[in-house]
Amino acid sequence: MSFTKSLAILRLTEVETEDSGEYICEAKNDAGKDICSSIVTIKGVPTEVVKGLEATLECEVTGTPPFEVKWLKNNKEMFSSKKYAISTKESVFTLNVTNCDVADVGEYQCIISNEGGSCSCSTRLSLKGQSSRKHIQNITSPRNEKIIISVCER
């Protein structure tokens, strides 16, 4: 932590997903105290898989069982099926995605909870060699007319 005049600065370097969480700053002086907080989320490195192959996502936790686990894809809960196999071995929670294709690309999150609380980890699954270039529909316009093209990412 460093200070510049009346500003306190906390720098996080070489962050890991474990550095995610709530950071609280408490300032005190003769006039009283003030508290502010911020939620920091460190996302994991994207997971790349070759189209047609299997992707294995693992989440390991330490704590006191029993654990409850939820896997989400793009914020929607997932359940075991032919396509997605959810399994647990001791403290390692695994999601296997078979025959990966474009429909499997997205943000995956594992949420694990027990009596003591909960934790989560997430990664983005993408296909190796998949173009991230956005394609825009063809536009026809009369000559000398102004055209505005917007590309929005969702």
Short mmCIF file of N, CA and C in Angstrom, two decimals:
data_model
loop_
_atom_site.label_atom_id
_atom_site.label_comp_id
_atom_site.label_asym_id
_atom_site.label_seq_id
_atom_site.Cartn_x
_atom_site.Cartn_y
_atom_site.Cartn_z
N MET A 1 0.86 -1.16 0.00
CA MET A 1 0.00 0.00 0.00
C MET A 1 0.90 1.22 0.00
N SER A 2 0.47 2.24 -0.73
CA SER A 2 1.22 3.49 -0.77
C SER A 2 0.25 4.66 -0.59
N PHE A 3 0.82 5.80 -0.28
CA PHE A 3 0.01 7.00 -0.06
C PHE A 3 0.54 8.13 -0.93
N THR A 4 -0.37 8.84 -1.56
CA THR A 4 -0.05 10.04 -2.32
C THR A 4 -0.97 11.12 -1.78
N LYS A 5 -0.36 12.06 -1.04
CA LYS A 5 -1.13 13.09 -0.33
C LYS A 5 -2.17 12.41 0.53
N SER A 6 -3.45 12.63 0.30
CA SER A 6 -4.48 12.01 1.14
C SER A 6 -5.11 10.79 0.49
N LEU A 7 -4.45 10.25 -0.53
CA LEU A 7 -4.98 9.11 -1.27
C LEU A 7 -4.20 7.84 -0.92
N ALA A 8 -4.91 6.81 -0.47
CA ALA A 8 -4.29 5.51 -0.19
C ALA A 8 -4.44 4.64 -1.44
N ILE A 9 -3.35 4.00 -1.86
CA ILE A 9 -3.37 3.19 -3.08
C ILE A 9 -2.94 1.77 -2.74
N LEU A 10 -3.79 0.81 -3.09
CA LEU A 10 -3.46 -0.60 -2.95
C LEU A 10 -3.25 -1.16 -4.34
N ARG A 11 -2.04 -1.62 -4.63
CA ARG A 11 -1.73 -2.19 -5.94
C ARG A 11 -1.63 -3.70 -5.81
N LEU A 12 -2.36 -4.39 -6.67
CA LEU A 12 -2.29 -5.85 -6.73
C LEU A 12 -1.49 -6.20 -7.97
N THR A 13 -0.40 -6.93 -7.80
CA THR A 13 0.42 -7.33 -8.94
C THR A 13 0.43 -8.84 -9.05
N GLU A 14 0.61 -9.32 -10.26
CA GLU A 14 0.63 -10.77 -10.53
C GLU A 14 -0.56 -11.45 -9.87
N VAL A 15 -1.75 -10.93 -10.16
CA VAL A 15 -2.96 -11.42 -9.51
C VAL A 15 -3.32 -12.84 -9.96
N GLU A 16 -3.96 -13.53 -9.08
CA GLU A 16 -4.48 -14.87 -9.31
C GLU A 16 -5.98 -14.82 -9.03
N THR A 17 -6.71 -15.83 -9.48
CA THR A 17 -8.15 -15.84 -9.22
C THR A 17 -8.45 -15.83 -7.72
N GLU A 18 -7.53 -16.35 -6.90
CA GLU A 18 -7.72 -16.37 -5.45
C GLU A 18 -7.71 -14.96 -4.86
N ASP A 19 -7.21 -13.97 -5.61
CA ASP A 19 -7.21 -12.58 -5.14
C ASP A 19 -8.57 -11.92 -5.28
N SER A 20 -9.52 -12.61 -5.91
CA SER A 20 -10.87 -12.08 -6.04
C SER A 20 -11.51 -11.97 -4.67
N GLY A 21 -12.35 -10.98 -4.51
CA GLY A 21 -13.08 -10.84 -3.25
C GLY A 21 -13.35 -9.39 -2.92
N GLU A 22 -13.82 -9.17 -1.71
CA GLU A 22 -14.13 -7.81 -1.27
C GLU A 22 -12.90 -7.22 -0.58
N TYR A 23 -12.51 -6.03 -1.00
CA TYR A 23 -11.42 -5.30 -0.39
C TYR A 23 -12.03 -4.10 0.34
N ILE A 24 -11.63 -3.93 1.60
CA ILE A 24 -12.20 -2.87 2.43
C ILE A 24 -11.10 -1.91 2.84
N CYS A 25 -11.37 -0.64 2.69
CA CYS A 25 -10.45 0.41 3.12
C CYS A 25 -11.12 1.16 4.28
N GLU A 26 -10.43 1.22 5.41
CA GLU A 26 -10.95 1.93 6.57
C GLU A 26 -9.99 3.05 6.91
N ALA A 27 -10.49 4.26 6.97
CA ALA A 27 -9.68 5.43 7.30
C ALA A 27 -10.17 6.02 8.62
N LYS A 28 -9.21 6.34 9.51
CA LYS A 28 -9.57 6.90 10.82
C LYS A 28 -8.73 8.16 11.06
N ASN A 29 -9.34 9.12 11.70
CA ASN A 29 -8.61 10.27 12.22
C ASN A 29 -9.38 10.80 13.43
N ASP A 30 -8.96 11.96 13.95
CA ASP A 30 -9.61 12.52 15.14
C ASP A 30 -11.08 12.83 14.91
N ALA A 31 -11.46 13.10 13.66
CA ALA A 31 -12.84 13.45 13.34
C ALA A 31 -13.75 12.23 13.25
N GLY A 32 -13.18 11.05 13.16
CA GLY A 32 -13.99 9.84 13.04
C GLY A 32 -13.37 8.83 12.10
N LYS A 33 -14.21 8.00 11.53
CA LYS A 33 -13.71 7.01 10.58
C LYS A 33 -14.68 6.87 9.42
N ASP A 34 -14.15 6.34 8.33
CA ASP A 34 -14.96 6.09 7.14
C ASP A 34 -14.50 4.77 6.54
N ILE A 35 -15.43 4.05 5.96
CA ILE A 35 -15.13 2.76 5.35
C ILE A 35 -15.69 2.74 3.93
N CYS A 36 -14.90 2.22 3.01
CA CYS A 36 -15.42 1.97 1.66
C CYS A 36 -14.91 0.60 1.23
N SER A 37 -15.62 0.00 0.31
CA SER A 37 -15.22 -1.33 -0.14
C SER A 37 -15.40 -1.46 -1.64
N SER A 38 -14.74 -2.46 -2.17
CA SER A 38 -14.83 -2.74 -3.60
C SER A 38 -14.75 -4.24 -3.81
N ILE A 39 -15.53 -4.74 -4.75
CA ILE A 39 -15.47 -6.16 -5.11
C ILE A 39 -14.52 -6.29 -6.29
N VAL A 40 -13.51 -7.13 -6.15
CA VAL A 40 -12.54 -7.38 -7.22
C VAL A 40 -12.77 -8.79 -7.74
N THR A 41 -12.93 -8.91 -9.04
CA THR A 41 -13.11 -10.22 -9.66
C THR A 41 -11.98 -10.45 -10.65
N ILE A 42 -11.20 -11.50 -10.41
CA ILE A 42 -10.12 -11.88 -11.31
C ILE A 42 -10.60 -13.09 -12.08
N LYS A 43 -10.71 -12.95 -13.38
CA LYS A 43 -11.19 -14.05 -14.21
C LYS A 43 -10.02 -14.93 -14.63
N GLY A 44 -10.29 -16.22 -14.71
CA GLY A 44 -9.26 -17.17 -15.13
C GLY A 44 -8.91 -17.01 -16.60
N VAL A 45 -7.79 -17.60 -16.97
CA VAL A 45 -7.36 -17.59 -18.36
C VAL A 45 -8.38 -18.38 -19.17
N PRO A 46 -8.78 -17.87 -20.34
CA PRO A 46 -9.75 -18.61 -21.14
C PRO A 46 -9.27 -20.03 -21.46
N THR A 47 -10.20 -20.96 -21.48
CA THR A 47 -9.90 -22.34 -21.81
C THR A 47 -10.21 -22.55 -23.28
N GLU A 48 -9.21 -23.00 -24.04
CA GLU A 48 -9.41 -23.24 -25.47
C GLU A 48 -9.45 -24.73 -25.73
N VAL A 49 -10.35 -25.12 -26.61
CA VAL A 49 -10.48 -26.53 -26.96
C VAL A 49 -10.66 -26.63 -28.48
N VAL A 50 -10.17 -27.72 -29.03
CA VAL A 50 -10.33 -27.97 -30.47
C VAL A 50 -11.74 -28.47 -30.72
N LYS A 51 -12.38 -27.93 -31.76
CA LYS A 51 -13.74 -28.33 -32.11
C LYS A 51 -13.80 -29.84 -32.27
N GLY A 52 -14.84 -30.45 -31.66
CA GLY A 52 -15.03 -31.89 -31.75
C GLY A 52 -14.41 -32.67 -30.61
N LEU A 53 -13.50 -32.04 -29.86
CA LEU A 53 -12.87 -32.73 -28.73
C LEU A 53 -13.60 -32.41 -27.43
N GLU A 54 -13.11 -33.00 -26.34
CA GLU A 54 -13.72 -32.83 -25.03
C GLU A 54 -13.00 -31.73 -24.25
N ALA A 55 -13.76 -30.95 -23.50
CA ALA A 55 -13.19 -29.95 -22.59
C ALA A 55 -13.46 -30.41 -21.17
N THR A 56 -12.45 -30.32 -20.31
CA THR A 56 -12.60 -30.67 -18.91
C THR A 56 -12.32 -29.44 -18.07
N LEU A 57 -13.32 -29.03 -17.30
CA LEU A 57 -13.17 -27.89 -16.40
C LEU A 57 -13.19 -28.42 -14.98
N GLU A 58 -12.21 -28.02 -14.17
CA GLU A 58 -12.12 -28.52 -12.80
C GLU A 58 -12.09 -27.36 -11.82
N CYS A 59 -12.68 -27.60 -10.67
CA CYS A 59 -12.69 -26.63 -9.59
C CYS A 59 -12.37 -27.39 -8.31
N GLU A 60 -11.28 -27.02 -7.64
CA GLU A 60 -10.88 -27.71 -6.41
C GLU A 60 -11.11 -26.78 -5.22
N VAL A 61 -11.59 -27.35 -4.13
CA VAL A 61 -11.92 -26.54 -2.96
C VAL A 61 -11.35 -27.19 -1.71
N THR A 62 -11.02 -26.37 -0.73
CA THR A 62 -10.65 -26.88 0.59
C THR A 62 -11.71 -26.38 1.56
N GLY A 63 -12.06 -27.20 2.50
CA GLY A 63 -13.08 -26.82 3.47
C GLY A 63 -13.71 -28.05 4.08
N THR A 64 -14.81 -27.85 4.76
CA THR A 64 -15.48 -28.93 5.46
C THR A 64 -16.70 -29.38 4.67
N PRO A 65 -16.72 -30.66 4.25
CA PRO A 65 -17.90 -31.19 3.56
C PRO A 65 -19.08 -31.23 4.52
N PRO A 66 -20.29 -31.38 4.02
CA PRO A 66 -20.63 -31.62 2.62
C PRO A 66 -20.64 -30.31 1.82
N PHE A 67 -20.30 -30.44 0.54
CA PHE A 67 -20.30 -29.32 -0.38
C PHE A 67 -21.48 -29.43 -1.33
N GLU A 68 -22.01 -28.30 -1.70
CA GLU A 68 -23.03 -28.25 -2.75
C GLU A 68 -22.38 -27.53 -3.93
N VAL A 69 -22.51 -28.11 -5.12
CA VAL A 69 -21.87 -27.51 -6.29
C VAL A 69 -22.91 -27.19 -7.35
N LYS A 70 -22.70 -26.06 -8.01
CA LYS A 70 -23.53 -25.68 -9.16
C LYS A 70 -22.58 -25.27 -10.28
N TRP A 71 -22.86 -25.75 -11.47
CA TRP A 71 -22.15 -25.30 -12.66
C TRP A 71 -23.10 -24.44 -13.47
N LEU A 72 -22.60 -23.31 -13.95
CA LEU A 72 -23.41 -22.41 -14.76
C LEU A 72 -22.70 -22.13 -16.08
N LYS A 73 -23.49 -21.99 -17.13
CA LYS A 73 -22.97 -21.55 -18.43
C LYS A 73 -23.74 -20.29 -18.78
N ASN A 74 -23.02 -19.20 -18.96
CA ASN A 74 -23.65 -17.91 -19.25
C ASN A 74 -24.77 -17.61 -18.25
N ASN A 75 -24.48 -17.85 -16.97
CA ASN A 75 -25.38 -17.57 -15.83
C ASN A 75 -26.61 -18.46 -15.76
N LYS A 76 -26.65 -19.56 -16.51
CA LYS A 76 -27.77 -20.50 -16.43
C LYS A 76 -27.24 -21.82 -15.86
N GLU A 77 -27.97 -22.36 -14.86
CA GLU A 77 -27.52 -23.58 -14.21
C GLU A 77 -27.51 -24.75 -15.19
N MET A 78 -26.48 -25.58 -15.05
CA MET A 78 -26.31 -26.75 -15.92
C MET A 78 -26.56 -28.02 -15.12
N PHE A 79 -26.97 -29.05 -15.82
CA PHE A 79 -27.21 -30.35 -15.20
C PHE A 79 -26.55 -31.42 -16.06
N SER A 80 -26.23 -32.56 -15.45
CA SER A 80 -25.62 -33.66 -16.21
C SER A 80 -26.54 -34.11 -17.33
N SER A 81 -25.93 -34.40 -18.47
CA SER A 81 -26.67 -34.87 -19.65
C SER A 81 -25.67 -35.63 -20.53
N LYS A 82 -26.10 -36.03 -21.73
CA LYS A 82 -25.17 -36.67 -22.66
C LYS A 82 -24.02 -35.73 -23.01
N LYS A 83 -24.34 -34.47 -23.15
CA LYS A 83 -23.37 -33.45 -23.57
C LYS A 83 -22.47 -33.01 -22.42
N TYR A 84 -23.04 -32.86 -21.22
CA TYR A 84 -22.31 -32.33 -20.07
C TYR A 84 -22.31 -33.35 -18.93
N ALA A 85 -21.13 -33.75 -18.48
CA ALA A 85 -21.02 -34.70 -17.37
C ALA A 85 -20.45 -33.97 -16.16
N ILE A 86 -21.22 -33.92 -15.09
CA ILE A 86 -20.79 -33.28 -13.85
C ILE A 86 -20.42 -34.37 -12.87
N SER A 87 -19.21 -34.27 -12.30
CA SER A 87 -18.77 -35.31 -11.36
C SER A 87 -17.98 -34.68 -10.22
N THR A 88 -17.84 -35.47 -9.15
CA THR A 88 -17.10 -35.04 -7.97
C THR A 88 -16.20 -36.18 -7.52
N LYS A 89 -14.96 -35.85 -7.20
CA LYS A 89 -14.05 -36.83 -6.61
C LYS A 89 -13.32 -36.10 -5.49
N GLU A 90 -13.68 -36.46 -4.26
CA GLU A 90 -13.17 -35.81 -3.06
C GLU A 90 -13.46 -34.31 -3.14
N SER A 91 -12.42 -33.47 -3.23
CA SER A 91 -12.65 -32.02 -3.23
C SER A 91 -12.49 -31.41 -4.62
N VAL A 92 -12.53 -32.24 -5.67
CA VAL A 92 -12.40 -31.75 -7.04
C VAL A 92 -13.74 -31.94 -7.76
N PHE A 93 -14.26 -30.85 -8.27
CA PHE A 93 -15.55 -30.84 -8.97
C PHE A 93 -15.26 -30.63 -10.45
N THR A 94 -15.80 -31.51 -11.30
CA THR A 94 -15.44 -31.53 -12.72
C THR A 94 -16.67 -31.42 -13.60
N LEU A 95 -16.49 -30.66 -14.69
CA LEU A 95 -17.49 -30.58 -15.74
C LEU A 95 -16.80 -30.98 -17.04
N ASN A 96 -17.29 -32.06 -17.66
CA ASN A 96 -16.78 -32.49 -18.97
C ASN A 96 -17.78 -32.11 -20.03
N VAL A 97 -17.28 -31.44 -21.06
CA VAL A 97 -18.11 -31.05 -22.20
C VAL A 97 -17.65 -31.90 -23.38
N THR A 98 -18.54 -32.75 -23.91
CA THR A 98 -18.15 -33.64 -25.00
C THR A 98 -18.41 -32.99 -26.35
N ASN A 99 -17.62 -33.41 -27.34
CA ASN A 99 -17.80 -32.98 -28.73
C ASN A 99 -18.04 -31.47 -28.83
N CYS A 100 -17.08 -30.69 -28.35
CA CYS A 100 -17.23 -29.23 -28.29
C CYS A 100 -17.48 -28.62 -29.66
N ASP A 101 -18.41 -27.68 -29.68
CA ASP A 101 -18.68 -26.91 -30.89
C ASP A 101 -19.03 -25.47 -30.51
N VAL A 102 -19.41 -24.68 -31.48
CA VAL A 102 -19.67 -23.25 -31.27
C VAL A 102 -20.72 -23.02 -30.17
N ALA A 103 -21.69 -23.90 -30.06
CA ALA A 103 -22.75 -23.74 -29.05
C ALA A 103 -22.21 -23.85 -27.63
N ASP A 104 -21.02 -24.42 -27.46
CA ASP A 104 -20.43 -24.59 -26.13
C ASP A 104 -19.58 -23.40 -25.70
N VAL A 105 -19.30 -22.50 -26.61
CA VAL A 105 -18.50 -21.32 -26.29
C VAL A 105 -19.27 -20.45 -25.30
N GLY A 106 -18.59 -19.97 -24.27
CA GLY A 106 -19.25 -19.09 -23.30
C GLY A 106 -18.52 -19.04 -21.98
N GLU A 107 -19.15 -18.39 -21.02
CA GLU A 107 -18.61 -18.21 -19.68
C GLU A 107 -19.13 -19.32 -18.78
N TYR A 108 -18.23 -20.09 -18.19
CA TYR A 108 -18.59 -21.18 -17.29
C TYR A 108 -18.19 -20.80 -15.87
N GLN A 109 -19.06 -21.13 -14.92
CA GLN A 109 -18.79 -20.79 -13.54
C GLN A 109 -19.14 -21.98 -12.65
N CYS A 110 -18.27 -22.23 -11.68
CA CYS A 110 -18.50 -23.27 -10.68
C CYS A 110 -18.71 -22.57 -9.34
N ILE A 111 -19.85 -22.83 -8.70
CA ILE A 111 -20.14 -22.23 -7.40
C ILE A 111 -20.24 -23.37 -6.39
N ILE A 112 -19.40 -23.30 -5.37
CA ILE A 112 -19.35 -24.34 -4.34
C ILE A 112 -19.70 -23.71 -3.00
N SER A 113 -20.58 -24.36 -2.26
CA SER A 113 -20.96 -23.81 -0.95
C SER A 113 -21.04 -24.92 0.09
N ASN A 114 -20.88 -24.51 1.34
CA ASN A 114 -21.09 -25.39 2.49
C ASN A 114 -21.60 -24.51 3.62
N GLU A 115 -21.65 -25.05 4.84
CA GLU A 115 -22.16 -24.28 5.97
C GLU A 115 -21.37 -23.00 6.20
N GLY A 116 -20.10 -23.00 5.84
CA GLY A 116 -19.22 -21.86 6.10
C GLY A 116 -19.33 -20.74 5.09
N GLY A 117 -19.97 -20.98 3.96
CA GLY A 117 -20.07 -19.93 2.94
C GLY A 117 -19.96 -20.51 1.54
N SER A 118 -19.55 -19.67 0.61
CA SER A 118 -19.44 -20.14 -0.77
C SER A 118 -18.25 -19.48 -1.46
N CYS A 119 -17.81 -20.11 -2.53
CA CYS A 119 -16.76 -19.55 -3.37
C CYS A 119 -17.08 -19.94 -4.81
N SER A 120 -16.45 -19.25 -5.73
CA SER A 120 -16.71 -19.57 -7.13
C SER A 120 -15.47 -19.34 -7.96
N CYS A 121 -15.42 -19.98 -9.10
CA CYS A 121 -14.37 -19.72 -10.08
C CYS A 121 -15.02 -19.77 -11.45
N SER A 122 -14.41 -19.08 -12.39
CA SER A 122 -15.01 -19.05 -13.72
C SER A 122 -13.93 -19.03 -14.79
N THR A 123 -14.33 -19.42 -15.98
CA THR A 123 -13.44 -19.38 -17.14
C THR A 123 -14.30 -19.20 -18.38
N ARG A 124 -13.67 -18.74 -19.42
CA ARG A 124 -14.35 -18.61 -20.71
C ARG A 124 -13.87 -19.76 -21.59
N LEU A 125 -14.80 -20.53 -22.13
CA LEU A 125 -14.47 -21.63 -23.03
C LEU A 125 -14.57 -21.10 -24.46
N SER A 126 -13.50 -21.29 -25.22
CA SER A 126 -13.52 -20.87 -26.62
C SER A 126 -12.91 -21.97 -27.47
N LEU A 127 -13.19 -21.93 -28.75
CA LEU A 127 -12.65 -22.92 -29.68
C LEU A 127 -11.32 -22.42 -30.23
N LYS A 128 -10.33 -23.30 -30.28
CA LYS A 128 -9.03 -22.94 -30.85
C LYS A 128 -9.21 -22.57 -32.31
N GLY A 129 -8.59 -21.47 -32.68
CA GLY A 129 -8.65 -21.05 -34.07
C GLY A 129 -9.94 -20.37 -34.46
N GLN A 130 -10.85 -20.22 -33.50
CA GLN A 130 -12.12 -19.56 -33.81
C GLN A 130 -11.87 -18.07 -33.98
N SER A 131 -12.39 -17.52 -35.02
CA SER A 131 -12.22 -16.09 -35.28
C SER A 131 -13.04 -15.28 -34.29
N SER A 132 -12.41 -14.24 -33.74
CA SER A 132 -13.15 -13.35 -32.85
C SER A 132 -13.66 -12.13 -33.62
N ARG A 133 -13.47 -12.14 -34.94
CA ARG A 133 -13.90 -11.03 -35.78
C ARG A 133 -15.43 -11.00 -35.84
N LYS A 134 -15.98 -9.82 -35.68
CA LYS A 134 -17.42 -9.64 -35.77
C LYS A 134 -17.82 -9.49 -37.23
N HIS A 135 -18.90 -10.11 -37.61
CA HIS A 135 -19.40 -9.98 -38.98
C HIS A 135 -20.59 -9.03 -38.98
N ILE A 136 -20.56 -8.10 -39.91
CA ILE A 136 -21.61 -7.09 -40.01
C ILE A 136 -22.43 -7.38 -41.25
N GLN A 137 -23.73 -7.18 -41.13
CA GLN A 137 -24.60 -7.42 -42.29
C GLN A 137 -24.30 -6.40 -43.38
N ASN A 138 -24.59 -6.77 -44.63
CA ASN A 138 -24.41 -5.87 -45.76
C ASN A 138 -25.41 -4.73 -45.67
N ILE A 139 -24.94 -3.54 -46.03
CA ILE A 139 -25.78 -2.35 -45.99
C ILE A 139 -25.77 -1.71 -47.37
N THR A 140 -26.95 -1.33 -47.87
CA THR A 140 -27.06 -0.63 -49.15
C THR A 140 -27.57 0.77 -48.87
N SER A 141 -26.92 1.77 -49.49
CA SER A 141 -27.30 3.15 -49.26
C SER A 141 -27.11 3.96 -50.53
N PRO A 142 -27.94 4.98 -50.74
CA PRO A 142 -27.73 5.87 -51.89
C PRO A 142 -26.38 6.58 -51.77
N ARG A 143 -25.82 6.98 -52.90
CA ARG A 143 -24.55 7.71 -52.90
C ARG A 143 -24.66 8.99 -52.08
N ASN A 144 -23.55 9.35 -51.49
CA ASN A 144 -23.41 10.58 -50.71
C ASN A 144 -24.30 10.63 -49.46
N GLU A 145 -24.80 9.50 -49.03
CA GLU A 145 -25.57 9.44 -47.79
C GLU A 145 -24.64 9.02 -46.66
N LYS A 146 -24.94 9.48 -45.47
CA LYS A 146 -24.16 9.13 -44.29
C LYS A 146 -24.61 7.75 -43.79
N ILE A 147 -23.65 6.90 -43.47
CA ILE A 147 -23.95 5.56 -42.93
C ILE A 147 -23.26 5.44 -41.57
N ILE A 148 -23.99 4.97 -40.59
CA ILE A 148 -23.41 4.72 -39.27
C ILE A 148 -23.47 3.22 -39.02
N ILE A 149 -22.31 2.65 -38.73
CA ILE A 149 -22.23 1.21 -38.46
C ILE A 149 -21.79 1.04 -37.02
N SER A 150 -22.58 0.34 -36.24
CA SER A 150 -22.24 0.09 -34.84
C SER A 150 -22.11 -1.40 -34.63
N VAL A 151 -21.07 -1.80 -33.92
CA VAL A 151 -20.89 -3.20 -33.55
C VAL A 151 -20.91 -3.25 -32.03
N CYS A 152 -21.88 -3.94 -31.48
CA CYS A 152 -22.02 -4.04 -30.04
C CYS A 152 -21.69 -5.45 -29.60
N GLU A 153 -20.89 -5.57 -28.55
CA GLU A 153 -20.55 -6.89 -28.03
C GLU A 153 -21.48 -7.21 -26.89
N ARG A 154 -21.97 -8.44 -26.85
CA ARG A 154 -22.87 -8.86 -25.77
C ARG A 154 -22.19 -9.85 -24.89
#
